[in-house]
């Protein structure tokens, strides 16, 4: 137990690395091809995925150490979900009003 490597948060770091690579690709290649509002929606989706993965990993960690989970992180993940849905709806409404 003492010499074991802690790897429960490794998937979160993978998600953040993929997110960073996607941002780099956007900055280098897609800046003029993709609208900024669409890019904000994609970034919001990535943040929602990262928050959900963190919540899932937190559940595994508190189960391993026989602790109770934090309800604030659950509520913040739900809030991020609502914010993503709201930004998606407002972007679609803006596009519809423009046409």
PDB file of C-alpha atoms in Angstrom:
ATOM      1  CA  UNK A   1       0.000   0.000   0.000  1.00  0.00           C
ATOM      2  CA  UNK A   2       2.829   2.394   0.809  1.00  0.00           C
ATOM      3  CA  UNK A   3       4.670   2.101  -2.509  1.00  0.00           C
ATOM      4  CA  UNK A   4       1.620   2.159  -4.789  1.00  0.00           C
ATOM      5  CA  UNK A   5       1.317   4.904  -7.374  1.00  0.00           C
ATOM      6  CA  UNK A   6      -1.775   7.127  -7.135  1.00  0.00           C
ATOM      7  CA  UNK A   7      -3.403   6.959 -10.566  1.00  0.00           C
ATOM      8  CA  UNK A   8      -7.068   7.731  -9.903  1.00  0.00           C
ATOM      9  CA  UNK A   9      -6.853  11.257 -11.333  1.00  0.00           C
ATOM     10  CA  UNK A  10      -4.881  10.253 -14.439  1.00  0.00           C
ATOM     11  CA  UNK A  11      -7.986  10.263 -16.719  1.00  0.00           C
ATOM     12  CA  UNK A  12      -8.613  13.896 -15.774  1.00  0.00           C
ATOM     13  CA  UNK A  13      -5.125  14.845 -16.864  1.00  0.00           C
ATOM     14  CA  UNK A  14      -5.686  13.009 -20.148  1.00  0.00           C
ATOM     15  CA  UNK A  15      -8.866  15.012 -20.727  1.00  0.00           C
ATOM     16  CA  UNK A  16      -7.098  18.284 -19.962  1.00  0.00           C
ATOM     17  CA  UNK A  17      -4.264  17.333 -22.341  1.00  0.00           C
ATOM     18  CA  UNK A  18      -6.745  16.561 -25.138  1.00  0.00           C
ATOM     19  CA  UNK A  19      -8.519  19.841 -24.437  1.00  0.00           C
ATOM     20  CA  UNK A  20      -5.241  21.741 -24.642  1.00  0.00           C
ATOM     21  CA  UNK A  21      -4.329  20.061 -27.935  1.00  0.00           C
ATOM     22  CA  UNK A  22      -7.752  20.943 -29.363  1.00  0.00           C
ATOM     23  CA  UNK A  23      -7.249  24.568 -28.327  1.00  0.00           C
ATOM     24  CA  UNK A  24      -3.818  24.596 -29.965  1.00  0.00           C
ATOM     25  CA  UNK A  25      -5.218  23.147 -33.198  1.00  0.00           C
ATOM     26  CA  UNK A  26      -7.924  25.799 -33.180  1.00  0.00           C
ATOM     27  CA  UNK A  27      -5.452  28.618 -32.637  1.00  0.00           C
ATOM     28  CA  UNK A  28      -3.063  27.405 -35.333  1.00  0.00           C
ATOM     29  CA  UNK A  29      -5.345  26.056 -38.052  1.00  0.00           C
ATOM     30  CA  UNK A  30      -9.038  26.782 -37.490  1.00  0.00           C
ATOM     31  CA  UNK A  31      -9.204  30.363 -36.210  1.00  0.00           C
ATOM     32  CA  UNK A  32     -10.648  31.787 -39.443  1.00  0.00           C
ATOM     33  CA  UNK A  33     -12.790  28.741 -40.300  1.00  0.00           C
ATOM     34  CA  UNK A  34     -14.747  28.231 -37.078  1.00  0.00           C
ATOM     35  CA  UNK A  35     -16.859  30.957 -35.484  1.00  0.00           C
ATOM     36  CA  UNK A  36     -15.889  32.047 -32.003  1.00  0.00           C
ATOM     37  CA  UNK A  37     -19.372  31.324 -30.624  1.00  0.00           C
ATOM     38  CA  UNK A  38     -19.173  27.731 -31.809  1.00  0.00           C
ATOM     39  CA  UNK A  39     -15.754  27.437 -30.248  1.00  0.00           C
ATOM     40  CA  UNK A  40     -17.107  28.694 -26.927  1.00  0.00           C
ATOM     41  CA  UNK A  41     -19.779  25.979 -27.032  1.00  0.00           C
ATOM     42  CA  UNK A  42     -17.130  23.315 -27.676  1.00  0.00           C
ATOM     43  CA  UNK A  43     -15.001  24.653 -24.799  1.00  0.00           C
ATOM     44  CA  UNK A  44     -18.033  24.644 -22.500  1.00  0.00           C
ATOM     45  CA  UNK A  45     -18.714  21.038 -23.468  1.00  0.00           C
ATOM     46  CA  UNK A  46     -15.113  20.067 -22.688  1.00  0.00           C
ATOM     47  CA  UNK A  47     -15.349  21.746 -19.285  1.00  0.00           C
ATOM     48  CA  UNK A  48     -18.581  19.885 -18.587  1.00  0.00           C
ATOM     49  CA  UNK A  49     -16.941  16.566 -19.497  1.00  0.00           C
ATOM     50  CA  UNK A  50     -13.943  17.338 -17.275  1.00  0.00           C
ATOM     51  CA  UNK A  51     -16.236  18.292 -14.363  1.00  0.00           C
ATOM     52  CA  UNK A  52     -18.249  15.090 -14.756  1.00  0.00           C
ATOM     53  CA  UNK A  53     -15.072  13.004 -14.870  1.00  0.00           C
ATOM     54  CA  UNK A  54     -13.780  14.758 -11.741  1.00  0.00           C
ATOM     55  CA  UNK A  55     -17.062  14.057  -9.970  1.00  0.00           C
ATOM     56  CA  UNK A  56     -16.867  10.391 -10.973  1.00  0.00           C
ATOM     57  CA  UNK A  57     -13.250  10.069  -9.848  1.00  0.00           C
ATOM     58  CA  UNK A  58     -14.089  11.833  -6.579  1.00  0.00           C
ATOM     59  CA  UNK A  59     -16.733   9.192  -5.982  1.00  0.00           C
ATOM     60  CA  UNK A  60     -14.163   6.443  -6.481  1.00  0.00           C
ATOM     61  CA  UNK A  61     -11.653   8.140  -4.160  1.00  0.00           C
ATOM     62  CA  UNK A  62     -14.118   8.758  -1.318  1.00  0.00           C
ATOM     63  CA  UNK A  63     -15.325   5.168  -1.661  1.00  0.00           C
ATOM     64  CA  UNK A  64     -11.757   3.871  -1.419  1.00  0.00           C
ATOM     65  CA  UNK A  65     -11.030   5.876   1.738  1.00  0.00           C
ATOM     66  CA  UNK A  66     -14.480   5.300   3.275  1.00  0.00           C
ATOM     67  CA  UNK A  67     -15.354   9.005   3.396  1.00  0.00           C
ATOM     68  CA  UNK A  68     -18.418  10.994   2.426  1.00  0.00           C
ATOM     69  CA  UNK A  69     -18.549  12.962  -0.795  1.00  0.00           C
ATOM     70  CA  UNK A  70     -18.801  16.712  -1.207  1.00  0.00           C
ATOM     71  CA  UNK A  71     -22.233  17.894  -2.281  1.00  0.00           C
ATOM     72  CA  UNK A  72     -20.896  21.234  -3.538  1.00  0.00           C
ATOM     73  CA  UNK A  73     -18.975  19.571  -6.374  1.00  0.00           C
ATOM     74  CA  UNK A  74     -22.138  17.764  -7.413  1.00  0.00           C
ATOM     75  CA  UNK A  75     -24.097  21.017  -7.486  1.00  0.00           C
ATOM     76  CA  UNK A  76     -21.324  22.773  -9.404  1.00  0.00           C
ATOM     77  CA  UNK A  77     -21.344  19.998 -12.008  1.00  0.00           C
ATOM     78  CA  UNK A  78     -25.105  20.376 -12.376  1.00  0.00           C
ATOM     79  CA  UNK A  79     -24.643  24.151 -12.687  1.00  0.00           C
ATOM     80  CA  UNK A  80     -22.060  23.651 -15.442  1.00  0.00           C
ATOM     81  CA  UNK A  81     -24.542  21.422 -17.246  1.00  0.00           C
ATOM     82  CA  UNK A  82     -27.240  24.080 -17.059  1.00  0.00           C
ATOM     83  CA  UNK A  83     -24.817  26.772 -18.217  1.00  0.00           C
ATOM     84  CA  UNK A  84     -23.792  24.634 -21.183  1.00  0.00           C
ATOM     85  CA  UNK A  85     -27.404  24.033 -22.175  1.00  0.00           C
ATOM     86  CA  UNK A  86     -28.238  27.728 -21.768  1.00  0.00           C
ATOM     87  CA  UNK A  87     -25.269  28.864 -23.866  1.00  0.00           C
ATOM     88  CA  UNK A  88     -26.183  26.318 -26.537  1.00  0.00           C
ATOM     89  CA  UNK A  89     -29.787  27.554 -26.623  1.00  0.00           C
ATOM     90  CA  UNK A  90     -28.773  31.211 -26.741  1.00  0.00           C
ATOM     91  CA  UNK A  91     -26.294  30.546 -29.544  1.00  0.00           C
ATOM     92  CA  UNK A  92     -28.969  28.767 -31.602  1.00  0.00           C
ATOM     93  CA  UNK A  93     -31.440  31.569 -30.905  1.00  0.00           C
ATOM     94  CA  UNK A  94     -28.875  34.153 -32.012  1.00  0.00           C
ATOM     95  CA  UNK A  95     -28.242  32.252 -35.257  1.00  0.00           C
ATOM     96  CA  UNK A  96     -31.974  31.883 -35.867  1.00  0.00           C
ATOM     97  CA  UNK A  97     -32.607  35.597 -35.237  1.00  0.00           C
ATOM     98  CA  UNK A  98     -29.754  36.508 -37.563  1.00  0.00           C
ATOM     99  CA  UNK A  99     -31.348  34.620 -40.474  1.00  0.00           C
TER     100      UNK A  99
END
